[in-house]
């Protein structure tokens, strides 16, 4: 950040009164430009058949990690809830309508200044199709998941947590809530 988004003056870096962190400060209009982590919201869209659960993945048409597989997700917008963000991103990237159920995982990525949330979601139907940011969308059973072609480690962990919980559910358990700090 070089210039004040409020008045256009060049910014300086300093610690404001009653603060303990360096911030971008405008010497002209005195606005302090705080930078805080961004929230990324993903869904884990599932489709149940008689004896198998499949997960909807998207192959990325954009950088970073072009051509790799991911769960639908993206940055939360200002005017929406986290659930709405999960539903919107799933529609945009995979053309899929989902029923969002519970919050399943929270991952801190302090190195990237991000917090990632994952919601469990059930596909309403199988009329999904790649959106502009996806090359391909398809359902994968656990055996079919392209583990070495996943776009990000957060996606790998979310899927790992999911299938671990699925096994517990077959033995009478429930989906848990999984937190993870990815500190590099
Ligand atoms: Zn200013």
PDB file of C-alpha atoms and ligand atoms in Angstrom:
ATOM      1  CA  UNK A   1       0.000   0.000   0.000  1.00  0.00           C
ATOM      2  CA  UNK A   2       1.604   3.256  -1.161  1.00  0.00           C
ATOM      3  CA  UNK A   3      -1.145   5.891  -1.301  1.00  0.00           C
ATOM      4  CA  UNK A   4      -4.074   6.842   0.890  1.00  0.00           C
ATOM      5  CA  UNK A   5      -7.317   5.407  -0.542  1.00  0.00           C
ATOM      6  CA  UNK A   6      -9.163   8.278   1.161  1.00  0.00           C
ATOM      7  CA  UNK A   7      -7.205  11.363  -0.021  1.00  0.00           C
ATOM      8  CA  UNK A   8      -4.499  10.047  -2.379  1.00  0.00           C
ATOM      9  CA  UNK A   9      -1.518  11.296  -0.299  1.00  0.00           C
ATOM     10  CA  UNK A  10       1.616   9.095   0.027  1.00  0.00           C
ATOM     11  CA  UNK A  11       1.461   6.914   3.150  1.00  0.00           C
ATOM     12  CA  UNK A  12       3.986   6.513   5.928  1.00  0.00           C
ATOM     13  CA  UNK A  13       4.426   3.553   8.260  1.00  0.00           C
ATOM     14  CA  UNK A  14       4.205   4.053  12.002  1.00  0.00           C
ATOM     15  CA  UNK A  15       2.679   2.773  15.232  1.00  0.00           C
ATOM     16  CA  UNK A  16      -0.500   4.730  16.054  1.00  0.00           C
ATOM     17  CA  UNK A  17      -1.238   5.823  19.654  1.00  0.00           C
ATOM     18  CA  UNK A  18      -2.664   2.982  21.812  1.00  0.00           C
ATOM     19  CA  UNK A  19      -1.529   0.453  19.180  1.00  0.00           C
ATOM     20  CA  UNK A  20       1.514  -1.830  19.161  1.00  0.00           C
ATOM     21  CA  UNK A  21       1.811  -2.746  15.483  1.00  0.00           C
ATOM     22  CA  UNK A  22       3.189  -0.756  12.556  1.00  0.00           C
ATOM     23  CA  UNK A  23       0.379   0.488  10.275  1.00  0.00           C
ATOM     24  CA  UNK A  24       0.064   2.466   7.055  1.00  0.00           C
ATOM     25  CA  UNK A  25      -0.821   6.000   8.190  1.00  0.00           C
ATOM     26  CA  UNK A  26      -1.787   9.007   6.058  1.00  0.00           C
ATOM     27  CA  UNK A  27       0.113  12.126   7.193  1.00  0.00           C
ATOM     28  CA  UNK A  28      -2.417  14.302   5.322  1.00  0.00           C
ATOM     29  CA  UNK A  29      -5.885  13.103   6.460  1.00  0.00           C
ATOM     30  CA  UNK A  30      -4.584  10.989   9.405  1.00  0.00           C
ATOM     31  CA  UNK A  31      -6.476   7.893   8.328  1.00  0.00           C
ATOM     32  CA  UNK A  32      -4.970   4.626   9.576  1.00  0.00           C
ATOM     33  CA  UNK A  33      -5.179   1.860   6.971  1.00  0.00           C
ATOM     34  CA  UNK A  34      -5.502  -1.396   8.925  1.00  0.00           C
ATOM     35  CA  UNK A  35      -4.825  -4.649   7.105  1.00  0.00           C
ATOM     36  CA  UNK A  36      -6.465  -7.768   8.521  1.00  0.00           C
ATOM     37  CA  UNK A  37      -6.806 -11.388   7.377  1.00  0.00           C
ATOM     38  CA  UNK A  38      -9.194 -12.275   4.594  1.00  0.00           C
ATOM     39  CA  UNK A  39     -11.812 -15.006   4.936  1.00  0.00           C
ATOM     40  CA  UNK A  40     -11.973 -17.748   2.312  1.00  0.00           C
ATOM     41  CA  UNK A  41     -15.108 -19.918   2.366  1.00  0.00           C
ATOM     42  CA  UNK A  42     -15.344 -23.332   0.691  1.00  0.00           C
ATOM     43  CA  UNK A  43     -17.986 -26.021   0.512  1.00  0.00           C
ATOM     44  CA  UNK A  44     -17.571 -29.786   0.511  1.00  0.00           C
ATOM     45  CA  UNK A  45     -20.433 -30.705  -1.853  1.00  0.00           C
ATOM     46  CA  UNK A  46     -21.449 -34.343  -1.562  1.00  0.00           C
ATOM     47  CA  UNK A  47     -23.709 -36.626  -3.564  1.00  0.00           C
ATOM     48  CA  UNK A  48     -24.985 -39.841  -1.995  1.00  0.00           C
ATOM     49  CA  UNK A  49     -25.797 -42.990  -3.915  1.00  0.00           C
ATOM     50  CA  UNK A  50     -26.868 -46.356  -2.428  1.00  0.00           C
ATOM     51  CA  UNK A  51     -23.501 -47.294  -1.010  1.00  0.00           C
ATOM     52  CA  UNK A  52     -21.126 -44.512  -1.893  1.00  0.00           C
ATOM     53  CA  UNK A  53     -20.507 -40.826  -1.231  1.00  0.00           C
ATOM     54  CA  UNK A  54     -18.968 -38.693  -3.948  1.00  0.00           C
ATOM     55  CA  UNK A  55     -17.492 -35.211  -3.657  1.00  0.00           C
ATOM     56  CA  UNK A  56     -17.724 -32.499  -6.275  1.00  0.00           C
ATOM     57  CA  UNK A  57     -14.364 -31.021  -7.260  1.00  0.00           C
ATOM     58  CA  UNK A  58     -13.489 -28.301  -9.777  1.00  0.00           C
ATOM     59  CA  UNK A  59     -10.381 -28.168 -11.959  1.00  0.00           C
ATOM     60  CA  UNK A  60      -9.026 -24.629 -11.819  1.00  0.00           C
ATOM     61  CA  UNK A  61      -9.048 -22.500 -14.983  1.00  0.00           C
ATOM     62  CA  UNK A  62      -7.176 -19.700 -13.201  1.00  0.00           C
ATOM     63  CA  UNK A  63      -3.838 -19.127 -11.525  1.00  0.00           C
ATOM     64  CA  UNK A  64      -2.506 -20.013  -9.036  1.00  0.00           C
ATOM     65  CA  UNK A  65      -2.547 -23.805  -9.513  1.00  0.00           C
ATOM     66  CA  UNK A  66      -4.161 -23.757 -12.968  1.00  0.00           C
ATOM     67  CA  UNK A  67      -5.301 -27.262 -13.957  1.00  0.00           C
ATOM     68  CA  UNK A  68      -5.331 -28.612 -10.388  1.00  0.00           C
ATOM     69  CA  UNK A  69      -8.418 -29.830  -8.546  1.00  0.00           C
ATOM     70  CA  UNK A  70     -10.071 -27.922  -5.727  1.00  0.00           C
ATOM     71  CA  UNK A  71     -13.238 -27.681  -3.679  1.00  0.00           C
ATOM     72  CA  UNK A  72     -15.463 -24.768  -4.724  1.00  0.00           C
ATOM     73  CA  UNK A  73     -14.643 -21.690  -2.663  1.00  0.00           C
ATOM     74  CA  UNK A  74     -13.328 -18.156  -2.625  1.00  0.00           C
ATOM     75  CA  UNK A  75     -13.130 -14.849  -0.804  1.00  0.00           C
ATOM     76  CA  UNK A  76     -16.126 -13.806   1.222  1.00  0.00           C
ATOM     77  CA  UNK A  77     -17.863 -10.574   0.101  1.00  0.00           C
ATOM     78  CA  UNK A  78     -18.719  -7.722   2.483  1.00  0.00           C
ATOM     79  CA  UNK A  79     -22.494  -8.019   2.201  1.00  0.00           C
ATOM     80  CA  UNK A  80     -22.953 -11.729   2.812  1.00  0.00           C
ATOM     81  CA  UNK A  81     -22.773 -14.368   5.528  1.00  0.00           C
ATOM     82  CA  UNK A  82     -20.234 -17.185   5.441  1.00  0.00           C
ATOM     83  CA  UNK A  83     -22.979 -19.653   4.454  1.00  0.00           C
ATOM     84  CA  UNK A  84     -24.104 -17.403   1.619  1.00  0.00           C
ATOM     85  CA  UNK A  85     -20.482 -17.141   0.464  1.00  0.00           C
ATOM     86  CA  UNK A  86     -20.166 -20.942   0.395  1.00  0.00           C
ATOM     87  CA  UNK A  87     -23.385 -21.285  -1.616  1.00  0.00           C
ATOM     88  CA  UNK A  88     -22.459 -18.462  -4.023  1.00  0.00           C
ATOM     89  CA  UNK A  89     -18.953 -19.784  -4.699  1.00  0.00           C
ATOM     90  CA  UNK A  90     -20.304 -23.291  -5.297  1.00  0.00           C
ATOM     91  CA  UNK A  91     -22.776 -21.893  -7.821  1.00  0.00           C
ATOM     92  CA  UNK A  92     -20.166 -19.687  -9.527  1.00  0.00           C
ATOM     93  CA  UNK A  93     -17.388 -22.245  -9.822  1.00  0.00           C
ATOM     94  CA  UNK A  94     -19.333 -25.471 -10.264  1.00  0.00           C
ATOM     95  CA  UNK A  95     -22.814 -24.356 -11.357  1.00  0.00           C
ATOM     96  CA  UNK A  96     -24.091 -26.448  -8.466  1.00  0.00           C
ATOM     97  CA  UNK A  97     -27.012 -25.885  -6.098  1.00  0.00           C
ATOM     98  CA  UNK A  98     -26.262 -27.042  -2.584  1.00  0.00           C
ATOM     99  CA  UNK A  99     -27.914 -27.254   0.798  1.00  0.00           C
ATOM    100  CA  UNK A 100     -25.304 -26.000   3.257  1.00  0.00           C
ATOM    101  CA  UNK A 101     -25.233 -27.913   6.538  1.00  0.00           C
ATOM    102  CA  UNK A 102     -22.678 -27.535   9.297  1.00  0.00           C
ATOM    103  CA  UNK A 103     -19.381 -25.711   9.526  1.00  0.00           C
ATOM    104  CA  UNK A 104     -16.818 -28.503   9.321  1.00  0.00           C
ATOM    105  CA  UNK A 105     -13.350 -26.979   9.453  1.00  0.00           C
ATOM    106  CA  UNK A 106     -11.484 -23.768  10.256  1.00  0.00           C
ATOM    107  CA  UNK A 107      -7.905 -23.361   9.068  1.00  0.00           C
ATOM    108  CA  UNK A 108      -5.607 -20.479   9.974  1.00  0.00           C
ATOM    109  CA  UNK A 109      -3.016 -19.475   7.364  1.00  0.00           C
ATOM    110  CA  UNK A 110      -1.159 -16.614   9.064  1.00  0.00           C
ATOM    111  CA  UNK A 111       1.597 -16.679   6.434  1.00  0.00           C
ATOM    112  CA  UNK A 112      -0.982 -15.830   3.745  1.00  0.00           C
ATOM    113  CA  UNK A 113      -3.074 -13.555   6.001  1.00  0.00           C
ATOM    114  CA  UNK A 114      -6.109 -15.776   5.487  1.00  0.00           C
ATOM    115  CA  UNK A 115      -8.632 -17.847   7.432  1.00  0.00           C
ATOM    116  CA  UNK A 116     -10.321 -20.689   5.525  1.00  0.00           C
ATOM    117  CA  UNK A 117     -13.747 -22.080   6.439  1.00  0.00           C
ATOM    118  CA  UNK A 118     -15.216 -25.312   5.070  1.00  0.00           C
ATOM    119  CA  UNK A 119     -18.935 -26.126   5.127  1.00  0.00           C
ATOM    120  CA  UNK A 120     -20.488 -29.532   4.592  1.00  0.00           C
ATOM    121  CA  UNK A 121     -22.970 -29.283   1.718  1.00  0.00           C
ATOM    122  CA  UNK A 122     -25.351 -31.617  -0.060  1.00  0.00           C
ATOM    123  CA  UNK A 123     -25.876 -31.315  -3.810  1.00  0.00           C
ATOM    124  CA  UNK A 124     -29.533 -30.756  -4.710  1.00  0.00           C
ATOM    125  CA  UNK A 125     -29.026 -32.522  -8.045  1.00  0.00           C
ATOM    126  CA  UNK A 126     -26.236 -33.480 -10.438  1.00  0.00           C
ATOM    127  CA  UNK A 127     -26.840 -30.631 -12.899  1.00  0.00           C
ATOM    128  CA  UNK A 128     -23.454 -29.060 -12.220  1.00  0.00           C
ATOM    129  CA  UNK A 129     -21.181 -27.555 -14.866  1.00  0.00           C
ATOM    130  CA  UNK A 130     -17.896 -25.653 -14.841  1.00  0.00           C
ATOM    131  CA  UNK A 131     -18.171 -21.900 -14.273  1.00  0.00           C
ATOM    132  CA  UNK A 132     -15.746 -19.377 -15.784  1.00  0.00           C
ATOM    133  CA  UNK A 133     -13.046 -20.146 -13.228  1.00  0.00           C
ATOM    134  CA  UNK A 134     -13.211 -23.920 -13.761  1.00  0.00           C
ATOM    135  CA  UNK A 135     -12.073 -26.154 -16.638  1.00  0.00           C
ATOM    136  CA  UNK A 136     -14.012 -29.177 -15.461  1.00  0.00           C
ATOM    137  CA  UNK A 137     -16.303 -30.286 -12.638  1.00  0.00           C
ATOM    138  CA  UNK A 138     -16.895 -33.882 -11.612  1.00  0.00           C
ATOM    139  CA  UNK A 139     -17.803 -36.188  -8.753  1.00  0.00           C
ATOM    140  CA  UNK A 140     -15.114 -38.269  -7.085  1.00  0.00           C
ATOM    141  CA  UNK A 141     -15.491 -41.209  -4.740  1.00  0.00           C
ATOM    142  CA  UNK A 142     -12.834 -41.527  -2.033  1.00  0.00           C
ATOM    143  CA  UNK A 143     -10.837 -43.951  -4.195  1.00  0.00           C
ATOM    144  CA  UNK A 144     -10.950 -41.586  -7.165  1.00  0.00           C
ATOM    145  CA  UNK A 145      -9.776 -38.396  -5.386  1.00  0.00           C
ATOM    146  CA  UNK A 146      -6.721 -37.125  -7.296  1.00  0.00           C
ATOM    147  CA  UNK A 147      -4.626 -36.618  -4.139  1.00  0.00           C
ATOM    148  CA  UNK A 148      -1.477 -35.594  -6.045  1.00  0.00           C
ATOM    149  CA  UNK A 149      -3.438 -33.221  -8.298  1.00  0.00           C
ATOM    150  CA  UNK A 150      -5.084 -31.139  -5.554  1.00  0.00           C
ATOM    151  CA  UNK A 151      -4.526 -27.389  -5.787  1.00  0.00           C
ATOM    152  CA  UNK A 152      -3.837 -26.541  -2.137  1.00  0.00           C
ATOM    153  CA  UNK A 153      -2.871 -28.286   1.095  1.00  0.00           C
ATOM    154  CA  UNK A 154      -6.015 -26.914   2.789  1.00  0.00           C
ATOM    155  CA  UNK A 155      -8.123 -28.863   0.264  1.00  0.00           C
ATOM    156  CA  UNK A 156      -6.153 -32.023   0.986  1.00  0.00           C
ATOM    157  CA  UNK A 157      -6.678 -31.640   4.749  1.00  0.00           C
ATOM    158  CA  UNK A 158     -10.390 -30.870   4.381  1.00  0.00           C
ATOM    159  CA  UNK A 159     -10.925 -34.010   2.278  1.00  0.00           C
ATOM    160  CA  UNK A 160      -8.801 -36.090   4.658  1.00  0.00           C
ATOM    161  CA  UNK A 161     -10.879 -34.888   7.658  1.00  0.00           C
ATOM    162  CA  UNK A 162     -14.055 -35.592   5.700  1.00  0.00           C
ATOM    163  CA  UNK A 163     -13.241 -39.193   4.823  1.00  0.00           C
ATOM    164  CA  UNK A 164     -11.898 -39.897   8.329  1.00  0.00           C
ATOM    165  CA  UNK A 165     -15.208 -38.703   9.776  1.00  0.00           C
ATOM    166  CA  UNK A 166     -17.188 -40.728   7.208  1.00  0.00           C
ATOM    167  CA  UNK A 167     -15.543 -43.878   8.550  1.00  0.00           C
ATOM    168  CA  UNK A 168     -16.464 -42.897  12.138  1.00  0.00           C
ATOM    169  CA  UNK A 169     -20.053 -42.286  11.039  1.00  0.00           C
ATOM    170  CA  UNK A 170     -20.263 -45.796   9.614  1.00  0.00           C
ATOM    171  CA  UNK A 171     -19.417 -46.918  13.164  1.00  0.00           C
ATOM    172  CA  UNK A 172     -22.070 -44.712  14.772  1.00  0.00           C
ATOM    173  CA  UNK A 173     -20.093 -41.454  15.138  1.00  0.00           C
ATOM    174  CA  UNK A 174     -20.772 -37.937  13.887  1.00  0.00           C
ATOM    175  CA  UNK A 175     -19.040 -35.296  11.821  1.00  0.00           C
ATOM    176  CA  UNK A 176     -16.651 -33.363  14.037  1.00  0.00           C
ATOM    177  CA  UNK A 177     -15.261 -29.838  13.822  1.00  0.00           C
ATOM    178  CA  UNK A 178     -11.649 -29.687  12.703  1.00  0.00           C
ATOM    179  CA  UNK A 179      -9.267 -26.798  13.285  1.00  0.00           C
ATOM    180  CA  UNK A 180      -5.804 -26.565  11.838  1.00  0.00           C
ATOM    181  CA  UNK A 181      -3.017 -23.956  11.918  1.00  0.00           C
ATOM    182  CA  UNK A 182      -0.886 -24.045   8.782  1.00  0.00           C
ATOM    183  CA  UNK A 183       2.088 -21.999   9.880  1.00  0.00           C
ATOM    184  CA  UNK A 184       4.397 -23.072   7.005  1.00  0.00           C
TER     185      UNK A 184
HETATM  186 ZN1  LIG B   1      -5.256  10.410   3.448  1.00  0.00          ZN
END
